[in-house]
Short mmCIF file of C-alpha atoms and ligand atoms in Angstrom, two decimals:
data_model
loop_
_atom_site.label_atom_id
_atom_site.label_comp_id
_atom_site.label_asym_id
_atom_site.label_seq_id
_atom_site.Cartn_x
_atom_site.Cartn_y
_atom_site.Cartn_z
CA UNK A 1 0.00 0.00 0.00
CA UNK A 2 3.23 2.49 0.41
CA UNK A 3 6.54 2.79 -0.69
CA UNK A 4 7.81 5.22 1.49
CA UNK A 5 8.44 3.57 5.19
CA UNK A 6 7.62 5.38 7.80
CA UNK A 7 10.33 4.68 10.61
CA UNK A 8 8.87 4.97 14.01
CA UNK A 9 11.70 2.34 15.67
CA UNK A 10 14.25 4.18 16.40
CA UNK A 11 14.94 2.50 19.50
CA UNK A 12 15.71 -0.52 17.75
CA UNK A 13 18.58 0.81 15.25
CA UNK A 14 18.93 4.22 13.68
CA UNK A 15 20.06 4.90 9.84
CA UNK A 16 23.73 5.93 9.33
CA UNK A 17 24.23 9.70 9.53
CA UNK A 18 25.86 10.32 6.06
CA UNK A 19 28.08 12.63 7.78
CA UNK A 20 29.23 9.81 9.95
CA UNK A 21 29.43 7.86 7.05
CA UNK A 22 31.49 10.47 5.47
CA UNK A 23 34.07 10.37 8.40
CA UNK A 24 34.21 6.48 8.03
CA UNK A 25 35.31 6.56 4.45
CA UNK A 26 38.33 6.90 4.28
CA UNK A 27 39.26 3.87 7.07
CA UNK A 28 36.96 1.66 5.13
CA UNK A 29 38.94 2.50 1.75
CA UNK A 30 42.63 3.97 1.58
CA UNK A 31 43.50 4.13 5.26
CA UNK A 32 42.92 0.32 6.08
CA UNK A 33 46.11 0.04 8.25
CA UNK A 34 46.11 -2.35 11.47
CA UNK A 35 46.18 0.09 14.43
CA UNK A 36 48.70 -2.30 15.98
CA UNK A 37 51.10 -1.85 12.99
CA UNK A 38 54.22 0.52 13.34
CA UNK A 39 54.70 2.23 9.80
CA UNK A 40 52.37 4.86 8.85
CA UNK A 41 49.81 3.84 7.42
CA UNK A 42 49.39 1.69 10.73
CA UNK A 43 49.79 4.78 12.75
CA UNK A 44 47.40 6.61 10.89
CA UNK A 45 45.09 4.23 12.41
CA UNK A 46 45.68 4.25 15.77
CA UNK A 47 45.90 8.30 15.79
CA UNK A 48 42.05 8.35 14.33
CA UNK A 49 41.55 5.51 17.32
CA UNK A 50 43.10 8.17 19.76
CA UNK A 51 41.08 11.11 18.58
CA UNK A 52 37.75 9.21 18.66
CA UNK A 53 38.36 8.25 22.44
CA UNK A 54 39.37 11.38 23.10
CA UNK A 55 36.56 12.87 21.33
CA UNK A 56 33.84 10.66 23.52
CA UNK A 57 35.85 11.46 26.42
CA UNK A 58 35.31 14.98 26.33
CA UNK A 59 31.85 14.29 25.65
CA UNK A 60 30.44 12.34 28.37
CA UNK A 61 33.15 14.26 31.04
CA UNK A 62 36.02 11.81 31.22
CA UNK A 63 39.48 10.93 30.35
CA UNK A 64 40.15 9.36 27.24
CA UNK A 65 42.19 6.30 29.25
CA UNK A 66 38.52 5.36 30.58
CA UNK A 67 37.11 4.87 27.33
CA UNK A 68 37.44 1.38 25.30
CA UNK A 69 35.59 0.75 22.16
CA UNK A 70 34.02 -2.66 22.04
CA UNK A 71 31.92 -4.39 19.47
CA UNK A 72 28.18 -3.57 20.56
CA UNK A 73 26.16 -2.67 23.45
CA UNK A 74 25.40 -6.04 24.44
CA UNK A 75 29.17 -6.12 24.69
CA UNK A 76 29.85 -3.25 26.68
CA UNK A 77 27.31 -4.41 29.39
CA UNK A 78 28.67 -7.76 29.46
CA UNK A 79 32.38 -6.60 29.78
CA UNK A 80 30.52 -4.28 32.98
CA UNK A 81 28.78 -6.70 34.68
CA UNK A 82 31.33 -9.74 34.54
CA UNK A 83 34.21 -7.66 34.35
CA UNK A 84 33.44 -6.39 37.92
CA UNK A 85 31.98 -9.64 39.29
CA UNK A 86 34.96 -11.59 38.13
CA UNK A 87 37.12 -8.88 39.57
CA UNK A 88 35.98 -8.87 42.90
CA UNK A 89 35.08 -12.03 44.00
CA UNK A 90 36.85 -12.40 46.31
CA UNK A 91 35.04 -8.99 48.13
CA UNK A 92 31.26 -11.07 47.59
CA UNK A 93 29.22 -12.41 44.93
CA UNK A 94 25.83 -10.11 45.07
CA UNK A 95 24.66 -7.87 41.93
CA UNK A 96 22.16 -5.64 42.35
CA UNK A 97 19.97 -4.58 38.94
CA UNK A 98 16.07 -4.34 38.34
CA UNK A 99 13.18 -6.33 36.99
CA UNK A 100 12.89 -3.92 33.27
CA UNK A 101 17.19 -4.14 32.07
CA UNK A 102 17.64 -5.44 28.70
CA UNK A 103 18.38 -8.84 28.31
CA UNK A 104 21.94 -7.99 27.66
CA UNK A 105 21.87 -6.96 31.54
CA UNK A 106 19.36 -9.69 33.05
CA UNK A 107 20.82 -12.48 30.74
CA UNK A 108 24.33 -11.79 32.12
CA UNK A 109 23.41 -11.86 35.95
CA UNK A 110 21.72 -15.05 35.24
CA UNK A 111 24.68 -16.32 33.48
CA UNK A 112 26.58 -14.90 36.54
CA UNK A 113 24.43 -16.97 39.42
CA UNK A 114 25.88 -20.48 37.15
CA UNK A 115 29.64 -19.20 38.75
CA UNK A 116 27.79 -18.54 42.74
CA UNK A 117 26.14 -15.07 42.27
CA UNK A 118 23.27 -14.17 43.49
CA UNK A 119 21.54 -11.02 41.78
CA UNK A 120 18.38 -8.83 43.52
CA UNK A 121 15.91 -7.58 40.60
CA UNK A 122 14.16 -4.76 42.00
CA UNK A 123 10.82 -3.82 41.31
CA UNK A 124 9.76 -0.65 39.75
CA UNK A 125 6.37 1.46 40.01
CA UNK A 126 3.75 1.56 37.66
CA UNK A 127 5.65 3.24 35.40
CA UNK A 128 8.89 1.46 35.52
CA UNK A 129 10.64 3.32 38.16
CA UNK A 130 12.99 1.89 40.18
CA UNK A 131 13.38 3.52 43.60
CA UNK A 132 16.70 4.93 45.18
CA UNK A 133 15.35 3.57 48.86
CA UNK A 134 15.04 0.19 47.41
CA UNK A 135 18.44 0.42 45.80
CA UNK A 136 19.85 1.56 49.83
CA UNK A 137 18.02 -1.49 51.11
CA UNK A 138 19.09 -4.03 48.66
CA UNK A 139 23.09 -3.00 49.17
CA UNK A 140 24.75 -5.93 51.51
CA UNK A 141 28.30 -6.16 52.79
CA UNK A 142 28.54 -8.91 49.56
CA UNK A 143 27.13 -6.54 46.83
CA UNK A 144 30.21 -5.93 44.08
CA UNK A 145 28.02 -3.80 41.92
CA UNK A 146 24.65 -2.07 40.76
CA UNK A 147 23.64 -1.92 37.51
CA UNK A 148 20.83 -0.42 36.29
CA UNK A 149 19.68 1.57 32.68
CA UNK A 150 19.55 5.17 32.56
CA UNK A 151 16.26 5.25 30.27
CA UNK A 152 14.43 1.76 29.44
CA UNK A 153 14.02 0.59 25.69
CA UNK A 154 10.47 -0.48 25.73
CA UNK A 155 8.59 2.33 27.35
CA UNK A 156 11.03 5.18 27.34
CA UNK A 157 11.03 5.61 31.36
CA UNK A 158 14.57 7.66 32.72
CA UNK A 159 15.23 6.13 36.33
CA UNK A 160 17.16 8.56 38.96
CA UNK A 161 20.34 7.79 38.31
CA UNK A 162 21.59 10.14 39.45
CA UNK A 163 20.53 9.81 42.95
CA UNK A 164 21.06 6.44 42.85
CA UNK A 165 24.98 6.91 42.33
CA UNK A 166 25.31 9.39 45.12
CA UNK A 167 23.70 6.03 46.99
CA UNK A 168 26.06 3.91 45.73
CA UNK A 169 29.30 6.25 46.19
CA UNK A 170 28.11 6.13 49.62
CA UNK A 171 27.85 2.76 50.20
CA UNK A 172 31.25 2.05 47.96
CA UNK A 173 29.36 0.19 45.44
CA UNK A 174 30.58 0.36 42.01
CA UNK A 175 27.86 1.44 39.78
CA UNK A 176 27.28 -0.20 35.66
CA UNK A 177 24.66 3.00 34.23
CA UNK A 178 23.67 1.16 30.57
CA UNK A 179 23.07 4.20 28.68
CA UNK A 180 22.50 2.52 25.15
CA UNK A 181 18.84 4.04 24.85
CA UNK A 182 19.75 7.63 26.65
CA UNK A 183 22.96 8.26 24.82
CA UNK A 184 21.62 9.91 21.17
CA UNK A 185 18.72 11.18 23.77
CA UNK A 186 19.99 12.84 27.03
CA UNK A 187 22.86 14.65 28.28
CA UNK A 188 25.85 11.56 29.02
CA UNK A 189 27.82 13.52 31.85
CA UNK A 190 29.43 10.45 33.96
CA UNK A 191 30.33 12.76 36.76
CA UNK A 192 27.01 14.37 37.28
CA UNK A 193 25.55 10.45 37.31
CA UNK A 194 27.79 9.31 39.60
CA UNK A 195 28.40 6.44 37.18
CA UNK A 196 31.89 4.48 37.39
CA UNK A 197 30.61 2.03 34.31
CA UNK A 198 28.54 3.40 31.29
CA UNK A 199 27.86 1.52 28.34
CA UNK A 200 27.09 2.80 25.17
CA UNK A 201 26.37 1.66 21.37
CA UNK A 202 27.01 3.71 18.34
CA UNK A 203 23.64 2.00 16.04
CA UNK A 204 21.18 3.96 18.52
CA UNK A 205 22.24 7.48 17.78
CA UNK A 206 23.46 7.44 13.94
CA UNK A 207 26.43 5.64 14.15
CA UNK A 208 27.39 2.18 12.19
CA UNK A 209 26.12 -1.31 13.95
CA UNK A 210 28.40 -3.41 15.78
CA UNK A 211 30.23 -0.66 17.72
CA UNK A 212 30.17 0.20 21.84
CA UNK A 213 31.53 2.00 24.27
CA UNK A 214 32.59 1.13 27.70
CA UNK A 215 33.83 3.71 30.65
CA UNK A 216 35.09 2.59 33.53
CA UNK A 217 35.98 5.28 36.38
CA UNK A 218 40.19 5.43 36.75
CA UNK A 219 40.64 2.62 39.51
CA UNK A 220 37.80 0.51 39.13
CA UNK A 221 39.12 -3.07 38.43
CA UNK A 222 37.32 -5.00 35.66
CA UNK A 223 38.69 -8.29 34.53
CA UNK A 224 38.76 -8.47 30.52
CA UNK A 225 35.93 -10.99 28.59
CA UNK A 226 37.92 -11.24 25.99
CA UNK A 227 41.80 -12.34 25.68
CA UNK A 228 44.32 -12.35 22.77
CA UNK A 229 45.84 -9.43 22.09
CA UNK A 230 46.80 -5.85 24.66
CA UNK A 231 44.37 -3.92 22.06
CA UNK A 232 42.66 -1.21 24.43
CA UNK A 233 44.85 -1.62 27.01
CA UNK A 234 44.36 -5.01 27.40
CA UNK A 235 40.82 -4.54 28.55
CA UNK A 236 39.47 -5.82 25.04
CA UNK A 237 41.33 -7.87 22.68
CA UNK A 238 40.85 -8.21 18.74
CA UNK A 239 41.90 -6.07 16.04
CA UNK A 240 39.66 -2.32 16.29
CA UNK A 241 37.02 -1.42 13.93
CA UNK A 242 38.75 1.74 13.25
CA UNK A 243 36.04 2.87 10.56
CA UNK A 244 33.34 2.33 13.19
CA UNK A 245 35.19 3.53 16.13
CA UNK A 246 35.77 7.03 14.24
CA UNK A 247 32.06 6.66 13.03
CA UNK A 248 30.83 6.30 16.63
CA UNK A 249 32.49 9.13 18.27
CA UNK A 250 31.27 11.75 14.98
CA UNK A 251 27.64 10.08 15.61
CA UNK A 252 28.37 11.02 19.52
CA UNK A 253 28.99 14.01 19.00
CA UNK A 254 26.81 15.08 16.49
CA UNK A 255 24.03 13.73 18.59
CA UNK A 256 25.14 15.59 21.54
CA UNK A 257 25.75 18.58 19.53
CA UNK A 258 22.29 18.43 18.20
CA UNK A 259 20.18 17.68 21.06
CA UNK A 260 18.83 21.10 21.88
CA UNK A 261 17.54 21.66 18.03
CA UNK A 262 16.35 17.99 17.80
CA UNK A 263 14.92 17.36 21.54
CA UNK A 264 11.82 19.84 21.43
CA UNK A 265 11.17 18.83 17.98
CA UNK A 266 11.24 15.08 18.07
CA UNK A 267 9.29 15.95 21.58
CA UNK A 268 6.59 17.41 19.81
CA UNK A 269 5.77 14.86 18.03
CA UNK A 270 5.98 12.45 20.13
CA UNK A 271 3.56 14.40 22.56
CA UNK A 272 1.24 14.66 19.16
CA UNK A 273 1.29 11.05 18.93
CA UNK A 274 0.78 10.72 22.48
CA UNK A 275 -2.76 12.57 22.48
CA UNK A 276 -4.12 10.66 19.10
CA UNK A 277 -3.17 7.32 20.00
CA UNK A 278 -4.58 7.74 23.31
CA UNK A 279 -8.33 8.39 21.82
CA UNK A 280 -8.21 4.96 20.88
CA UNK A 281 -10.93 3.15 23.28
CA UNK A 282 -9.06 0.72 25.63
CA UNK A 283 -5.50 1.83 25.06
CA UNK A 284 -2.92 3.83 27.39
CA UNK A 285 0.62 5.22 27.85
CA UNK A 286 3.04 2.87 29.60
CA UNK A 287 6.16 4.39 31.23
CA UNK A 288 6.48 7.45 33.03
CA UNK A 289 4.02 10.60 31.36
CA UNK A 290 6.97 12.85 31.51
CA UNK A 291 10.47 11.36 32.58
CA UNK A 292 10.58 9.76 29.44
CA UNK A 293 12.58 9.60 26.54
CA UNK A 294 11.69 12.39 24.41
CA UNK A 295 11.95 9.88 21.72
CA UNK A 296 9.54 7.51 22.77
CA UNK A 297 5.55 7.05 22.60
CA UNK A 298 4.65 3.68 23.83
CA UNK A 299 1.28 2.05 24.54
CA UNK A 300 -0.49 -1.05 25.75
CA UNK A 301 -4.09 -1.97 24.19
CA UNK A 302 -6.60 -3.94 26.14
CA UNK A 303 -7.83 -7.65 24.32
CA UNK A 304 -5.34 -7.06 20.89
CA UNK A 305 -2.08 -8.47 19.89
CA UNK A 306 0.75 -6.35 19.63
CA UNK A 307 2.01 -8.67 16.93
CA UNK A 308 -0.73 -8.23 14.72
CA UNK A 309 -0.87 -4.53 14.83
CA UNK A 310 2.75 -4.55 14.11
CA UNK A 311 1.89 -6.85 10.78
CA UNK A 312 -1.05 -4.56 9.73
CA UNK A 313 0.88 -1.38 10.12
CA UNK A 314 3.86 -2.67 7.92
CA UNK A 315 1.34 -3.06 4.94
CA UNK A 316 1.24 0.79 5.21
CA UNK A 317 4.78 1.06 5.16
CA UNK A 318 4.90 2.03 9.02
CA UNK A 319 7.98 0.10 10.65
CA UNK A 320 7.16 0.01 14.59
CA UNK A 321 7.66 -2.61 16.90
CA UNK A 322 5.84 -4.43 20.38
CA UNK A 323 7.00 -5.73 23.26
CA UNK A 324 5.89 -9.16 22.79
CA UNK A 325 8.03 -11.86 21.57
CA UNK A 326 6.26 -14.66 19.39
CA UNK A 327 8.35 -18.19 20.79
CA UNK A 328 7.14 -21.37 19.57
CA UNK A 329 3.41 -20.04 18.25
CA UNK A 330 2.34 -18.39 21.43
CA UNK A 331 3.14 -14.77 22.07
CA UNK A 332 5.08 -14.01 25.93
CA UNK A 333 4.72 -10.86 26.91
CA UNK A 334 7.38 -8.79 27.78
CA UNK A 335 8.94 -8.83 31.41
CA UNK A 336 9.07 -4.96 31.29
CA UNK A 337 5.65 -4.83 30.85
CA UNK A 338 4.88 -7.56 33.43
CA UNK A 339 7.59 -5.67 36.04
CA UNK A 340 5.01 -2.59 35.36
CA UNK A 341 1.89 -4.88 36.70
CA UNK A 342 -0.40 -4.43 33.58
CA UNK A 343 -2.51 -7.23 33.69
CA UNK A 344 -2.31 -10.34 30.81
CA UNK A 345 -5.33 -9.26 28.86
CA UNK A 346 -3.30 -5.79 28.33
CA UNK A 347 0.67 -6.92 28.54
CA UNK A 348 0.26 -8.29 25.19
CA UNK A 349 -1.09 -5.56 22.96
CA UNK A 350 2.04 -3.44 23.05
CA UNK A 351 3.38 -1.01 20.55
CA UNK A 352 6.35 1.28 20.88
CA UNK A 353 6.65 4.08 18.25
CA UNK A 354 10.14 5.85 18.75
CA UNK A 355 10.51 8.69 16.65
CA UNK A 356 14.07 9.39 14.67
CA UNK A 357 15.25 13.22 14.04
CA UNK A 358 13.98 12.61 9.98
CA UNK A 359 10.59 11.92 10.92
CA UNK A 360 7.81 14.64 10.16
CA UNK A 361 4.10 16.12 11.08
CA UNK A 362 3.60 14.41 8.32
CA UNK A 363 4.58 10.40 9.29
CA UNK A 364 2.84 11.72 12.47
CA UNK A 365 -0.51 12.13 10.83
CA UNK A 366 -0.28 9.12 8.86
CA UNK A 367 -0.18 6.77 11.81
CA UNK A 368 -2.49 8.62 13.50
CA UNK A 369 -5.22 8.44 10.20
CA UNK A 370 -4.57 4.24 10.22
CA UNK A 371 -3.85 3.26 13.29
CA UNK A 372 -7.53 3.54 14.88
CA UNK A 373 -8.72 1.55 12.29
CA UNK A 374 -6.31 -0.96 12.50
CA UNK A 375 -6.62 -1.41 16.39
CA UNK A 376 -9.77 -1.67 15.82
CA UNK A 377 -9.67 -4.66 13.11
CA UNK A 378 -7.50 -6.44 15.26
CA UNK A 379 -9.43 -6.48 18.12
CA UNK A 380 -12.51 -7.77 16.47
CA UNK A 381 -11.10 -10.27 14.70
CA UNK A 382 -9.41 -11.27 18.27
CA UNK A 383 -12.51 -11.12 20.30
N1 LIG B 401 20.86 -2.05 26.38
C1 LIG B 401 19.74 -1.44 25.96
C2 LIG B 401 18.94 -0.63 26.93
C3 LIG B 401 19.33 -1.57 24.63
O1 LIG B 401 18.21 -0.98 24.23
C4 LIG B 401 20.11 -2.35 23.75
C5 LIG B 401 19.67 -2.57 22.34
O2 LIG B 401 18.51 -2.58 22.03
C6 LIG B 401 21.28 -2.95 24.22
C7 LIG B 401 21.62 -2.77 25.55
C8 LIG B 401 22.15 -3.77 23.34
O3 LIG B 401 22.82 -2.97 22.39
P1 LIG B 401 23.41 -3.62 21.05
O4 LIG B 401 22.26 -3.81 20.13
O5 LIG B 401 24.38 -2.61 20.52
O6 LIG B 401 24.07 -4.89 21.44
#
């Protein structure tokens, strides 16, 4: 029914600024040198290496030593979280994180309790908070380190971070902030969140796939995930991606740059959304009404499938995207939406629209002039 897509998933990947892409280019044609390598054209390499990391330093408030590129988010939170468990061991074996992380975060604590960890999900509030007390409460003589996501992927919600690190500074518990969904969003200062972990990936804000970032605070001990060579200081071996290390700091930094021209606009829109969709009978907002990613319009509809709203939109050429994750035939609804306490005959008709800084009044209106009409379908049919 349409040829032109309208993108409303930005959360899942973003398309390649060309202007990162025009920073790549030349490491993914004449300057293919190893960074490792001594002659020039090797050097070459590792200099544009040194000026991205110094570049993201200066960024998110750091020194360029705390920086190392990795190969994806999911990376970068791995390398946290059993980097620090593995490190400190010997100090306990508790991990502290919440009920709505990705599953690069909850996948990796359960992987962690195989090796004698034990991990405390918290619980958030309705609309996917997780609160500081509950982080105080949770801390134990045996807990080596809190991590927890600055603002969630599914429903948009920023936590207090913030507060939560002065907690943990306190206490003298490391904290892991995974920033993949806030980093093309919010401000990334590491001092002001009391973070001494942040993890990053360069696909959510512009930049290529398959490229993260890790900072840990000067003196926090991680153990490397991966061995073979001292690339990064030995904290993560493997020849670098030097086209997409160079492309993720320009897409950094061009999304920082740009925030306070693309925030109010992309929150506009997302606020326009907000108000149509929600004139649909039986459907709401989930996450927070306004600590939420500027980004991100998410809903829940009562007695539909998320799934099949997702399959009726794509014939009009809108790309969008539900909780819900079909396994084996039968549709499970997301955890995050289960942490939030929606009940079943809701938790499975989610959609998340996250808006991208090419998206217009225009895409807007579309989804707003089909999707009524397409809940609607579904729901009969389903009923
Ligand atoms: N953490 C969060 C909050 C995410 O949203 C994602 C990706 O969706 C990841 C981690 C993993 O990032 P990557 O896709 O780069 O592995």
């Amino acid at each position: 029914m349409s040829e032109h897509t309208i993108y409303l998933d930005h959360a899942a990947t973003t398309p390649l600024d060309r202007r990162v892409l025009d920073a790549m280019m030349p490491y993914l044609t004449n300057e293919y040198g190893n960074a490792s390598s001594i002659y020039a054209l090797g050097r070459r390499a590792m200099q544009a290496i040194d000026g991205a990391r110094e570049q993201v330093a200066s960024i998110i408030n750091c020194r360029p030593t705390e920086i190392s590129f990795v190969g994806c988010g999911s990376e970068s939170d791995n390398l946290a979280i059993k980097g620090i468990a593995f490190a400190s061991q010997k100090k306990g074996k508790h991990i502290i994180t919440s009920s709505v992380e990705h599953h690069a975060v909850l996948h990796t604590c359960q992987y962690l309790e195989r090796f004698g960890f034990t991990t405390t999900y918290l619980p958030v509030d309705e609309y996917g908070r997780v609160h500081p007390d509950d982080v105080a409460r949770a801390i134990t003589d045996q807990t080596v380190l809190v991590s927890l996501m600055y603002a969630n992927n599914e429903i948009g919600t920023i936590e207090p971070i913030e507060e939560i690190g002065r907690i943990c500074r306190e206490r003298k518990v490391p904290l892991h902030v995974d920033a993949v969904q806030a980093g093309g969003a919010l401000p990334i200062d590491v001092k002001a969140l009391n973070a001494d972990l942040l993890s990053l990936s360069a696909h959510k804000f512009y930049g290529p796939k398959g490229v993260g970032m890790i900072y840990v605070r000067q003196g926090v001990r991680i153990l490397p995930q991966l061995q073979g060579g001292s690339q990064e200081r030995g904290r993560r071996a493997g020849t670098e991606n030097v086209a997409g290390i160079v492309g993720a700091a320009e897409a950094l930094r061009l999304a920082q740059e740009e925030l306070p021209e693309v925030t109010p606009r992309v929150r506009a829109l997302r606020d326009q959304l907000i108000e149509g969709v929600l004139t649909i009978p039986r459907s709401r907002l989930t996450g927070h009404p306004t600590d939420r990613l500027p980004n991100n319009a998410s809903f829940a509809f009562e007695g539909v499938e998320g799934e099949s709203i997702l399959l009726s939109l794509d014939l009009y050429g809108i790309a969008a995207s539900t909780g819900s994750a079909c396994t084996s035939g039968s549709v499970e609804p997301s955890h995050v939406l289960v942490a939030l306490g929606l009940s079943p005959a809701w938790q499975r008709g989610s959609l998340r629209l996250t808006l991208g800084k090419e998206n217009t009044r225009e895409d807007v209106e579309k989804v707003l002039s089909v999707l009524p009409g397409v809940v609607e379908k579904v729901r009969n049919l389903g009923e």
